[in-house]
PDB file of C-alpha atoms and ligand atoms in Angstrom:
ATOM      1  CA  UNK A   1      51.838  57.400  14.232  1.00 97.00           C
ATOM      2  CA  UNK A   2      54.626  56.424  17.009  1.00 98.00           C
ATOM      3  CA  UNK A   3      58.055  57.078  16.704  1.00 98.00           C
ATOM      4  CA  UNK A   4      60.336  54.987  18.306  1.00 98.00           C
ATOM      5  CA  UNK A   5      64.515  55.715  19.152  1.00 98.00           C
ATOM      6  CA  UNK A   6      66.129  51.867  19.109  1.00 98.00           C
ATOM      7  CA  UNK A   7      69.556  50.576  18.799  1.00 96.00           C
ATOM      8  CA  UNK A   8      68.980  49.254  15.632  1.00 94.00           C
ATOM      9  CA  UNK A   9      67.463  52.453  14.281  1.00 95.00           C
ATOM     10  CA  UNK A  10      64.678  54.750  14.162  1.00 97.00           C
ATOM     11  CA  UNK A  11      61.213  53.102  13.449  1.00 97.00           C
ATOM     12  CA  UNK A  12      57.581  54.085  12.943  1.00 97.00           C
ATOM     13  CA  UNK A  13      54.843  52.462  14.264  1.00 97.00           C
ATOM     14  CA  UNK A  14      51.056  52.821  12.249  1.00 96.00           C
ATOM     15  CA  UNK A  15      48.749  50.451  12.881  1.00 95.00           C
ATOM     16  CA  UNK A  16      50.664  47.713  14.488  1.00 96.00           C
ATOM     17  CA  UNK A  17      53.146  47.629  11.952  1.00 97.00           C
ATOM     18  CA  UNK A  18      57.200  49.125  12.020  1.00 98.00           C
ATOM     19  CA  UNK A  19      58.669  50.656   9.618  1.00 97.00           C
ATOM     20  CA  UNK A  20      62.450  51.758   9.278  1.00 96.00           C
ATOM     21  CA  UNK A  21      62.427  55.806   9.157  1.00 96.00           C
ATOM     22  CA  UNK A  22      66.123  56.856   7.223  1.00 92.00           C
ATOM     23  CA  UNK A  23      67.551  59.416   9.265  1.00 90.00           C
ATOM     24  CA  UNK A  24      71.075  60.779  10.068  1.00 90.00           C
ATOM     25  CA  UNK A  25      70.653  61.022  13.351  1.00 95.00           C
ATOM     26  CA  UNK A  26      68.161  61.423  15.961  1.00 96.00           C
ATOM     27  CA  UNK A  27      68.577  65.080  16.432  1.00 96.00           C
ATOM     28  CA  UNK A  28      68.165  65.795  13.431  1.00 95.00           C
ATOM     29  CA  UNK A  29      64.982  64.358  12.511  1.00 96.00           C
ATOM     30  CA  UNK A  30      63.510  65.514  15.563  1.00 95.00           C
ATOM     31  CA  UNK A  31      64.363  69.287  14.475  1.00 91.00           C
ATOM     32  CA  UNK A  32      63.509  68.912  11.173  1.00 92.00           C
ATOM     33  CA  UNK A  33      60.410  71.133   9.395  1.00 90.00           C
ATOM     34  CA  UNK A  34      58.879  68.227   8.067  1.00 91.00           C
ATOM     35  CA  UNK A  35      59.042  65.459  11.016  1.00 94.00           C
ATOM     36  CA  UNK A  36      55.256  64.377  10.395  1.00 95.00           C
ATOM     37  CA  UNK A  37      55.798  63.803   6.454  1.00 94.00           C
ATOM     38  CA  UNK A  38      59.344  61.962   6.877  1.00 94.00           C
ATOM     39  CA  UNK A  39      57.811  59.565   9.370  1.00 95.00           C
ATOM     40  CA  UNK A  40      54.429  59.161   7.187  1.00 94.00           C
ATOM     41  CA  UNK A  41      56.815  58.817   4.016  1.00 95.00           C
ATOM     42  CA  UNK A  42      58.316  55.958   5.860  1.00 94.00           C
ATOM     43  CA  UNK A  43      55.175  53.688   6.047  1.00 95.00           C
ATOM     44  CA  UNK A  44      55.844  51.649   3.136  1.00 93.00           C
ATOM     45  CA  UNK A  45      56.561  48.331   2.127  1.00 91.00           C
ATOM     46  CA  UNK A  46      55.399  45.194   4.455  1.00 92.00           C
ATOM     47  CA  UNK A  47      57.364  46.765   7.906  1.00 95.00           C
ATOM     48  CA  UNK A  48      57.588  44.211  10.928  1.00 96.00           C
ATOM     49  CA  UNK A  49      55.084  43.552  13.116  1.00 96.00           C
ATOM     50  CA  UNK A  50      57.183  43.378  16.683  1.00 96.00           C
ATOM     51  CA  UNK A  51      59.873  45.594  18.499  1.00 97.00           C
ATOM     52  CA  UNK A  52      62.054  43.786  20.444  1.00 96.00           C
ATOM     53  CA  UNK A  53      61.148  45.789  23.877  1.00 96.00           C
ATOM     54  CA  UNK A  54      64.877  45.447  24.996  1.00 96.00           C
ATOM     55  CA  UNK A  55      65.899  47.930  22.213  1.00 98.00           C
ATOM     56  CA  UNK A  56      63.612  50.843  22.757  1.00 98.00           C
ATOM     57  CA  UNK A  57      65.856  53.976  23.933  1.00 98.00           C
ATOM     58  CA  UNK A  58      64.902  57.130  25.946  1.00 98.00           C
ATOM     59  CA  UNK A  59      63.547  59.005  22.664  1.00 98.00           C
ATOM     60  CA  UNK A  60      66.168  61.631  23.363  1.00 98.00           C
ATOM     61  CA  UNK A  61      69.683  62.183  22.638  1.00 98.00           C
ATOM     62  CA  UNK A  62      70.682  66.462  22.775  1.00 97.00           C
ATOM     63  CA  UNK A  63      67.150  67.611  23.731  1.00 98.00           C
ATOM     64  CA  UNK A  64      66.700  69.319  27.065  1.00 98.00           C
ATOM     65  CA  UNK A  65      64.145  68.470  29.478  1.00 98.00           C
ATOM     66  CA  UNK A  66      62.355  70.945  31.449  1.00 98.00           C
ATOM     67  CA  UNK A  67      59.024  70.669  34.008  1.00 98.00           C
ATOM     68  CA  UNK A  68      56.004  72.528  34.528  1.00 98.00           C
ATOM     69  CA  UNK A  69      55.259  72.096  38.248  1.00 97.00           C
ATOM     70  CA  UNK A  70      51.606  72.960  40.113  1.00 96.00           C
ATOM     71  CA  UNK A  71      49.695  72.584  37.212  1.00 97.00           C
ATOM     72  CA  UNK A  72      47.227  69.983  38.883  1.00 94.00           C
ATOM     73  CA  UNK A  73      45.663  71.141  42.288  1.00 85.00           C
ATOM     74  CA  UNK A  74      46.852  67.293  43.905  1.00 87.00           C
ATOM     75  CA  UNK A  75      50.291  68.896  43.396  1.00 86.00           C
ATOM     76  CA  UNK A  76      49.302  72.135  44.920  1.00 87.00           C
ATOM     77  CA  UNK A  77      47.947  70.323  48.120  1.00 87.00           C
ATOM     78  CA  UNK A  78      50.978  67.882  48.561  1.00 86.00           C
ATOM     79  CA  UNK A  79      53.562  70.641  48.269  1.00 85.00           C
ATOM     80  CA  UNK A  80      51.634  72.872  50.537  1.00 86.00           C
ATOM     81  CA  UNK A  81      51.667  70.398  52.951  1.00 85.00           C
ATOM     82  CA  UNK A  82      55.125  68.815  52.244  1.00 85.00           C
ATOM     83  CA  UNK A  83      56.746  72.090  52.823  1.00 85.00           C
ATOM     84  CA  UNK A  84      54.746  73.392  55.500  1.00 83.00           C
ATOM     85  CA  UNK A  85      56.931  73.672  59.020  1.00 84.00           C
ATOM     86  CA  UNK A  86      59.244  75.423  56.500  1.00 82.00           C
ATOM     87  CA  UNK A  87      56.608  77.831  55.822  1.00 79.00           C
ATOM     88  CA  UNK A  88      57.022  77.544  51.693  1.00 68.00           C
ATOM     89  CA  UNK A  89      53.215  76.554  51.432  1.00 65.00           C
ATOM     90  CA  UNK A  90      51.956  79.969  50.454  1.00 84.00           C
ATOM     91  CA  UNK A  91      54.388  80.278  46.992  1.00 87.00           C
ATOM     92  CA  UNK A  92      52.750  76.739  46.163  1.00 89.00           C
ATOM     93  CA  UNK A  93      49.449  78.308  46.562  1.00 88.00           C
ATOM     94  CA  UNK A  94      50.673  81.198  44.387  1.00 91.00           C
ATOM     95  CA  UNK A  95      52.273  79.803  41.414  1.00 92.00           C
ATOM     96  CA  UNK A  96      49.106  77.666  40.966  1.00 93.00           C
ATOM     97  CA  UNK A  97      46.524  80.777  40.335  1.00 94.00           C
ATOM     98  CA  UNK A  98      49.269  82.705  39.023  1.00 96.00           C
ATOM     99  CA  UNK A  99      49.450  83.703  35.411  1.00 97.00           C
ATOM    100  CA  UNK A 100      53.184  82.989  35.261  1.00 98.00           C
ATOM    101  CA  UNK A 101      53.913  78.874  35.405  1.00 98.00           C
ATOM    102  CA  UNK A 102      56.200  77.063  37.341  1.00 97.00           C
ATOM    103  CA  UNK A 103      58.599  76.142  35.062  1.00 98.00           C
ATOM    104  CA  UNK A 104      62.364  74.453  36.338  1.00 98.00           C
ATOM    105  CA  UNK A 105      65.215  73.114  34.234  1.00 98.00           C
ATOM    106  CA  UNK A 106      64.364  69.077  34.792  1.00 98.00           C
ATOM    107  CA  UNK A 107      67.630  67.070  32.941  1.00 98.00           C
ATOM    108  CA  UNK A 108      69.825  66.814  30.370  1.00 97.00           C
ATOM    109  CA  UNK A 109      69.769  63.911  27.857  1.00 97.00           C
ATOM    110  CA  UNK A 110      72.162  61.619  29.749  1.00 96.00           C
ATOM    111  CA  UNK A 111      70.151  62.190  32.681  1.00 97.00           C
ATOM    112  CA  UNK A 112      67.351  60.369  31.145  1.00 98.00           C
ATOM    113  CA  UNK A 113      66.292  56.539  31.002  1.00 98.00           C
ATOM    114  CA  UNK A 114      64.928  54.659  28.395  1.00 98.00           C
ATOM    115  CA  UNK A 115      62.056  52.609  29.296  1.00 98.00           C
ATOM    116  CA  UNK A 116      62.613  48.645  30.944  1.00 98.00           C
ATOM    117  CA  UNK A 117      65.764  50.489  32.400  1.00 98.00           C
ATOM    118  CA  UNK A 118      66.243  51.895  36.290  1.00 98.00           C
ATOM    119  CA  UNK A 119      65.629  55.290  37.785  1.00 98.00           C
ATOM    120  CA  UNK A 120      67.226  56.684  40.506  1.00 98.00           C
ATOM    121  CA  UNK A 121      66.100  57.977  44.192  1.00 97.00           C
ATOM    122  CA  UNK A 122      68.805  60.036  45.952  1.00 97.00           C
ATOM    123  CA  UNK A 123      71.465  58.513  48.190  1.00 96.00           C
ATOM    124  CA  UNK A 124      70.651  61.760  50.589  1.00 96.00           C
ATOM    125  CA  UNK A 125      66.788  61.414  50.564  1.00 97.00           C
ATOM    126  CA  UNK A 126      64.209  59.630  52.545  1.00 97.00           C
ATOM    127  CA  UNK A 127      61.273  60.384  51.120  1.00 97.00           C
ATOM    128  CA  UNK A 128      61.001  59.381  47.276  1.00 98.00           C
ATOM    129  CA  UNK A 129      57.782  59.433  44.482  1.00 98.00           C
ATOM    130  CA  UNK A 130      57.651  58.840  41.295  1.00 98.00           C
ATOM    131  CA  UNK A 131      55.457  61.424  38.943  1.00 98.00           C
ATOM    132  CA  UNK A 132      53.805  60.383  36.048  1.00 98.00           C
ATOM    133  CA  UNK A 133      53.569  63.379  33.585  1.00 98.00           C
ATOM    134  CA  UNK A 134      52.152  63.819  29.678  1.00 98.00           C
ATOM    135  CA  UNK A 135      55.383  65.324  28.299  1.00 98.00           C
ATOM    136  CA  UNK A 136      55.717  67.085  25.535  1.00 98.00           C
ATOM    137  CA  UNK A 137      58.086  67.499  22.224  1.00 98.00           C
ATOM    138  CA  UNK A 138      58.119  70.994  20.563  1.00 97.00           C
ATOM    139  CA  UNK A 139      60.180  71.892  17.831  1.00 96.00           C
ATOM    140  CA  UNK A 140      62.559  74.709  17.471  1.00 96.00           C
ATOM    141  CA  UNK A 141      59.799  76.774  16.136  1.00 95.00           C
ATOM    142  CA  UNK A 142      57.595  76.349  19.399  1.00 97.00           C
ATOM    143  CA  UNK A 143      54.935  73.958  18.065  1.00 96.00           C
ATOM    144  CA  UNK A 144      53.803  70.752  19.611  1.00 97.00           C
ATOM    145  CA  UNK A 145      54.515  68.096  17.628  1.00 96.00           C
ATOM    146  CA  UNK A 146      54.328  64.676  19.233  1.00 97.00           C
ATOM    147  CA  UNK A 147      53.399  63.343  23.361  1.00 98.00           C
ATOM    148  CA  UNK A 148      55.476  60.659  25.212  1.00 98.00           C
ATOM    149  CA  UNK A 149      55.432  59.667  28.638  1.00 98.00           C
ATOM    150  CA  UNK A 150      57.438  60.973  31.670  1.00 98.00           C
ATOM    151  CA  UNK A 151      58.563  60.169  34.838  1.00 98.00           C
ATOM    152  CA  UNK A 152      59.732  63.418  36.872  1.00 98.00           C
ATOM    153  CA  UNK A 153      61.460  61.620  40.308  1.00 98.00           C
ATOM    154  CA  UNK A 154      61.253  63.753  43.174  1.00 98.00           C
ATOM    155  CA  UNK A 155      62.744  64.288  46.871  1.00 97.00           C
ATOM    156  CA  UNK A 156      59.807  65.366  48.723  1.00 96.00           C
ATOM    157  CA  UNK A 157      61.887  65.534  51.822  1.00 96.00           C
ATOM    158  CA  UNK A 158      64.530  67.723  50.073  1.00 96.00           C
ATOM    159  CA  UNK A 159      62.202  70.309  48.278  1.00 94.00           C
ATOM    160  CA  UNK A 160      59.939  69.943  51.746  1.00 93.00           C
ATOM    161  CA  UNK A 161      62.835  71.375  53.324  1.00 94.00           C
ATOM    162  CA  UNK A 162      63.341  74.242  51.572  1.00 92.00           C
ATOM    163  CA  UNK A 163      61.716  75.156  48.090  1.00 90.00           C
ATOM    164  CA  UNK A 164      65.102  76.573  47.059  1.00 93.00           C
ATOM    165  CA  UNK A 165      65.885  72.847  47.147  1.00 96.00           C
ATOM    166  CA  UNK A 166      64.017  72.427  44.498  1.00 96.00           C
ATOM    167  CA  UNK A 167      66.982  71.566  41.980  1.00 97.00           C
ATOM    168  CA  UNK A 168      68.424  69.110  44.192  1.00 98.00           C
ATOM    169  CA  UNK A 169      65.235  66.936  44.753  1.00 98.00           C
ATOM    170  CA  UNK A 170      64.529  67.290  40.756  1.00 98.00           C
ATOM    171  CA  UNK A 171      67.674  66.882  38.576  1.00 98.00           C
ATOM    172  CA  UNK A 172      70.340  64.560  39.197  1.00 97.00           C
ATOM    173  CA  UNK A 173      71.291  60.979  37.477  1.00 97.00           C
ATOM    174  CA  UNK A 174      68.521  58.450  36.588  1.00 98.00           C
ATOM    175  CA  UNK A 175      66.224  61.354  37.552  1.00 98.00           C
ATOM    176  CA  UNK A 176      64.128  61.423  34.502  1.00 98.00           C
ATOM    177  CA  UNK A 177      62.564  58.468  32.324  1.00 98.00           C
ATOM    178  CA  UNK A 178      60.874  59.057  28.929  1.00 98.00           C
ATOM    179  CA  UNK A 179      59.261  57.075  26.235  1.00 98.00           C
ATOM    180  CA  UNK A 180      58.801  54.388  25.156  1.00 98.00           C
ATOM    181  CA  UNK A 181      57.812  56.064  22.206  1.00 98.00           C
ATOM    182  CA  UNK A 182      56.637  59.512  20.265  1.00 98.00           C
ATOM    183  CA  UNK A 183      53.252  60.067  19.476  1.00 98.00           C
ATOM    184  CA  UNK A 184      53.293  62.305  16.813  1.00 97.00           C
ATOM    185  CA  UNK A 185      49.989  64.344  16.245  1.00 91.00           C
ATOM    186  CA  UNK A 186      49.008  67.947  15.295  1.00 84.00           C
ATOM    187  CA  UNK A 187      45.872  67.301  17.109  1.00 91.00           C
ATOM    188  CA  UNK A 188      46.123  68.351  20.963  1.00 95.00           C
ATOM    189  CA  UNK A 189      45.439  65.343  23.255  1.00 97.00           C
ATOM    190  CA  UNK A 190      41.608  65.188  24.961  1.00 97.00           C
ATOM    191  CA  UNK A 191      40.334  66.004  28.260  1.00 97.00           C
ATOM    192  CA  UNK A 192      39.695  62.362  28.928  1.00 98.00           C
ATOM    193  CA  UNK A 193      42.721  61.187  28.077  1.00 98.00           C
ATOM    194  CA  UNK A 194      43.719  59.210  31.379  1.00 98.00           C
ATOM    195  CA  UNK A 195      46.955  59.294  32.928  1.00 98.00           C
ATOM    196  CA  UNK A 196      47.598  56.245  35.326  1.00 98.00           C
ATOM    197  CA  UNK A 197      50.497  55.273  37.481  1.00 98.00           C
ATOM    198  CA  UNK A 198      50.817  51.520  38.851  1.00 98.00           C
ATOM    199  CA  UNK A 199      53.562  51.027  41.628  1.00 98.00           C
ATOM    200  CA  UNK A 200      54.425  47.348  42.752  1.00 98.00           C
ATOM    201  CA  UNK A 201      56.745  46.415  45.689  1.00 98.00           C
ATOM    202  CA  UNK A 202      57.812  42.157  45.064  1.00 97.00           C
ATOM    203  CA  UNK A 203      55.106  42.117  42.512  1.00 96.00           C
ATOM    204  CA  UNK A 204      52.623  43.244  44.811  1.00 98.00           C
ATOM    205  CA  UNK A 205      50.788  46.291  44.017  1.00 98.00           C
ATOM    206  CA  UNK A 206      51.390  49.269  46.288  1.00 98.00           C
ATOM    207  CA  UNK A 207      50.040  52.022  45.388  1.00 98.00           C
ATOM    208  CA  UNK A 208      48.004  52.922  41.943  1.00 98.00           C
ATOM    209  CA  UNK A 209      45.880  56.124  40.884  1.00 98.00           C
ATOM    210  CA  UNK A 210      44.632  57.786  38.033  1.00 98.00           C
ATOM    211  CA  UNK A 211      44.022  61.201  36.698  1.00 98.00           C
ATOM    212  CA  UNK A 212      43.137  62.860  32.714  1.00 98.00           C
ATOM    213  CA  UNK A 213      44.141  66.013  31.247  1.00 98.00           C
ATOM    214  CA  UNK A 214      40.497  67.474  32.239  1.00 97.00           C
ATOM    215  CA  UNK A 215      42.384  68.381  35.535  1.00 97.00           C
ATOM    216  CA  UNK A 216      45.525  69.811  34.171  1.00 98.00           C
ATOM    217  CA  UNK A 217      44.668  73.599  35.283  1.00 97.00           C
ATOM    218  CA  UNK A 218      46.559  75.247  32.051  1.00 98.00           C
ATOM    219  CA  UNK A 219      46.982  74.599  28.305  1.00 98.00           C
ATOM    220  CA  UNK A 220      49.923  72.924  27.027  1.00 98.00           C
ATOM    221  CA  UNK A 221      50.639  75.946  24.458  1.00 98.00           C
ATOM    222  CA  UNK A 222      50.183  78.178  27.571  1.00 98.00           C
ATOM    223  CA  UNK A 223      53.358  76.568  29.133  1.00 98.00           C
ATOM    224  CA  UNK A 224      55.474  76.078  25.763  1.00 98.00           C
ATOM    225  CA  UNK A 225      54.701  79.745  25.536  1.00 98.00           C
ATOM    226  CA  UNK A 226      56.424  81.170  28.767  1.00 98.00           C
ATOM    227  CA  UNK A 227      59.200  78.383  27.917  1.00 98.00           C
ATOM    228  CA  UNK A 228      60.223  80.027  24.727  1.00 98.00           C
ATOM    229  CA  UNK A 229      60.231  83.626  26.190  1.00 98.00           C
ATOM    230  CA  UNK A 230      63.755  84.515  25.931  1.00 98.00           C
ATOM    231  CA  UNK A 231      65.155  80.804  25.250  1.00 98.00           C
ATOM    232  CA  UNK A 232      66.003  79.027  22.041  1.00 98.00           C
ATOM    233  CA  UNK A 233      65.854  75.423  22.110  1.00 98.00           C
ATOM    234  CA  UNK A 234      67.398  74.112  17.988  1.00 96.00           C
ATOM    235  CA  UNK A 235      67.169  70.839  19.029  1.00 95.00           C
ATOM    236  CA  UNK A 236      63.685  70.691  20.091  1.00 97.00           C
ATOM    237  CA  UNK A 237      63.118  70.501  24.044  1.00 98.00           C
ATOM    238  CA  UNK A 238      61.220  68.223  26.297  1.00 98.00           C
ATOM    239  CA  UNK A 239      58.617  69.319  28.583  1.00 98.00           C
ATOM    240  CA  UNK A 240      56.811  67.835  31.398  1.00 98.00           C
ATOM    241  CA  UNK A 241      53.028  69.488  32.257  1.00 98.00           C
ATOM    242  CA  UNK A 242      53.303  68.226  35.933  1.00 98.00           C
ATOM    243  CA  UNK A 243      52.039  65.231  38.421  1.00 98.00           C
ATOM    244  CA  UNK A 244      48.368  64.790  39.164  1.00 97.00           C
ATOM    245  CA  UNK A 245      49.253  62.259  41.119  1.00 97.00           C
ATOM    246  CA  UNK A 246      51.422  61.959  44.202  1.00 96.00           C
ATOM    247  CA  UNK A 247      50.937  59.065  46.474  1.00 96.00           C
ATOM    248  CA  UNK A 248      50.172  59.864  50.487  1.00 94.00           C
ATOM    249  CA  UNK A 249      52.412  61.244  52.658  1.00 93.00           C
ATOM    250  CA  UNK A 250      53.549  57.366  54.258  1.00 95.00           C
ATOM    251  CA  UNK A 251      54.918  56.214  50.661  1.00 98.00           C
ATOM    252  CA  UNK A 252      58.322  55.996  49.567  1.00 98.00           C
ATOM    253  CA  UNK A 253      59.596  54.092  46.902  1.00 98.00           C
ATOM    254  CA  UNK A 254      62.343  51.371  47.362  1.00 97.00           C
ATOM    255  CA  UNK A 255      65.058  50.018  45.411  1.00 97.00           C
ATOM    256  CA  UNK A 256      63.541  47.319  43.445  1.00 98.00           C
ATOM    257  CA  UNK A 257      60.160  48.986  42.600  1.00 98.00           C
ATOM    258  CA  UNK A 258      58.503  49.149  39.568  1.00 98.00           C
ATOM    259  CA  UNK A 259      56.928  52.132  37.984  1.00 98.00           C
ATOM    260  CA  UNK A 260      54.391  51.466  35.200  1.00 98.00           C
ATOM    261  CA  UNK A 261      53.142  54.810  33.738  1.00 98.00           C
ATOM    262  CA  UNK A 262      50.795  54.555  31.044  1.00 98.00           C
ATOM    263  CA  UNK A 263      48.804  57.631  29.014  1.00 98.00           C
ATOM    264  CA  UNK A 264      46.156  56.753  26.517  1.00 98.00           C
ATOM    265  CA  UNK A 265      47.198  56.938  22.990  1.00 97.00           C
ATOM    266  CA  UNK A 266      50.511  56.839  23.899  1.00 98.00           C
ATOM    267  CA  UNK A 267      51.389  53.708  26.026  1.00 98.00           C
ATOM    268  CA  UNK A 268      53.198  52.555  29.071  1.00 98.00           C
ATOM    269  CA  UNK A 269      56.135  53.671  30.355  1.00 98.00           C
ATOM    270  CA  UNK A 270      58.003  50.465  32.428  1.00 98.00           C
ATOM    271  CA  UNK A 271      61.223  51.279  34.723  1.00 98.00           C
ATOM    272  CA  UNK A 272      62.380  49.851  37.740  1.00 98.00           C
ATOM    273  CA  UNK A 273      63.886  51.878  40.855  1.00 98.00           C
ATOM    274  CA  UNK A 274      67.781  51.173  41.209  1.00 96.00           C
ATOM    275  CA  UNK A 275      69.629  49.019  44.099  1.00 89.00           C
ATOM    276  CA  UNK A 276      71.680  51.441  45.917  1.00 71.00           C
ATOM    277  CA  UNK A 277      74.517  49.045  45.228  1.00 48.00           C
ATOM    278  CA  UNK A 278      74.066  49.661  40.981  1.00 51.00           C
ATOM    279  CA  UNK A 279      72.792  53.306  42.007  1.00 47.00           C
TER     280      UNK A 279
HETATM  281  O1  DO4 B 301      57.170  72.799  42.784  1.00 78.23           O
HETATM  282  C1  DO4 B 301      57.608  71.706  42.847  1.00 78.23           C
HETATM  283  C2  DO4 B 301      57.574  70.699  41.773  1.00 78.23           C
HETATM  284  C3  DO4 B 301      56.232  70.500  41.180  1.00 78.23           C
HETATM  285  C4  DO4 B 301      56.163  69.384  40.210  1.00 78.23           C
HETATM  286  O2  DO4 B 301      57.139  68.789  39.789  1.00 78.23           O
HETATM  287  C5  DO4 B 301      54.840  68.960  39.722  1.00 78.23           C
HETATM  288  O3  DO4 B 301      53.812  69.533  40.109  1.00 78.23           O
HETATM  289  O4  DO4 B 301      54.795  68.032  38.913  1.00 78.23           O
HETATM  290 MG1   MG B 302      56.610  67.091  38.449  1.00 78.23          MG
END
């Protein structure tokens, strides 16, 4: 089942087929005890058989959004070498094999883009990547309860810098995208579920990789768990497990770009990097 945030409503998706979900808001379905029986109460009747695209929203409205970060060893290797005539490559090296995660506050709701819509690179960087990452809901109780898509922009010239950068180059507007939809399941995701980013400059591709969750180095629950330690999230919380991917060291996206991130089971994820003159 897929649960998708429009402007004409909440819908589920099983099978091809929409159905309306009746909710009060957003928020509180999310939160709610029973999200996997409201949304399979909802499949009834003859449902439609299309979304219009142009009215799928960020699935997110007062959720937060936090990261993991090194939790694939491409991201290790990148940020050892990003940061390296500033001498931060040995705490990347660290956090990786270290029992504690990475974890870092990544946005706030109107931070976020919906899918079809732009993202943002800094007006102050030079050097910025996309990261495709399986992102996780969990409800106010600390249990997984659906995947989506997300897109965690970075500066890897500002947190190259300096790692105490690091909430610069991560969190500011446009610097998040999510969706397009929620897959809800109580089932974790597989090992060889595939994770693929497509970039394309003019419609010409420029860069493209994949990776699956067989290299993601710790268990989901593993980084909900240090999450919840000492933090209360009512509203459920967002949170990215980190980039496998990171395109070599020459790239840097452009305004105009587009960013197709897709995860099996889940979907694509479709946005388009913002003209500095609508950024
Ligand atoms: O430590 C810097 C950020 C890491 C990150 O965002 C990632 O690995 O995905
Ligand atoms: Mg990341």
């Amino acid at each position: 089942m897929k649960l998708y945030r429009t402007s004409h409503g909440t819908f589920i998706e099983e099978n091809g087929t929409f159905y309306p979900v009746a909710a009060n808001s957003w928020d509180e379905l999310l939160a709610s005890t029973h999200l996997h029986d409201l949304a399979r109460a909802a499949i009834v009747g003859t449902g439609i058989s299309s979304l219009n695209e142009s009215t799928i929203l960020a699935p997110i409205v007062s959720q937060e959004v936090w990261a993991a970060g090194v939790t694939y060893y491409r991201s290790r290797s990148a940020r050892i070498e990003e940061s390296k005539d500033a001498g931060g490559g040995n705490f990347y090296d660290r956090v990786y094999s270290a029992e504690r995660p990475e974890l870092f506050f990544k946005a706030t709701g109107r931070r976020v883009v919906g899918p079809g819509t732009a993202v943002r690179i800094r007006s102050d960087a030079q050097w910025s990547v996309p990261e495709p990452e399986l992102t996780l809901l969990v409800d106010p109780r600390g249990s997984i309860v659906g995947y989506t898509i997300g897109n965690d922009m970075s500066s890897r010239d500002i947190e190259g810098e300096n790692p105490l950068y690091l909430p610069q180059a991560k969190m500011y507007d446009g610097s998040c995208a999510l969706g397009p939809c929620i897959l809800l399941s109580p089932e974790p995701l597989g090992p060889s579920t595939g994770i693929h980013l497509e970039i394309q400059r003019k419609s010409e591709p420029v860069f493209s990789a994949s990776t699956s969750l067989a290299e993601l180095k710790r268990d989901p629950n593993e980084l909900v768990s240090f999450l919840f330690r000492d933090n209360s999230f009512p509203q459920c919380v967002f949170l990215l497990t980190g980039t496998g991917i990171v395109p070599d060291d020459d790239f840097t996206l452009a305004a105009g770009d587009v960013i197709r991130i897709s995860i099996d089971g889940i979907g694509t994820l479709e946005n388009h990097v913002a003209s500095s003159s609508t950024a």
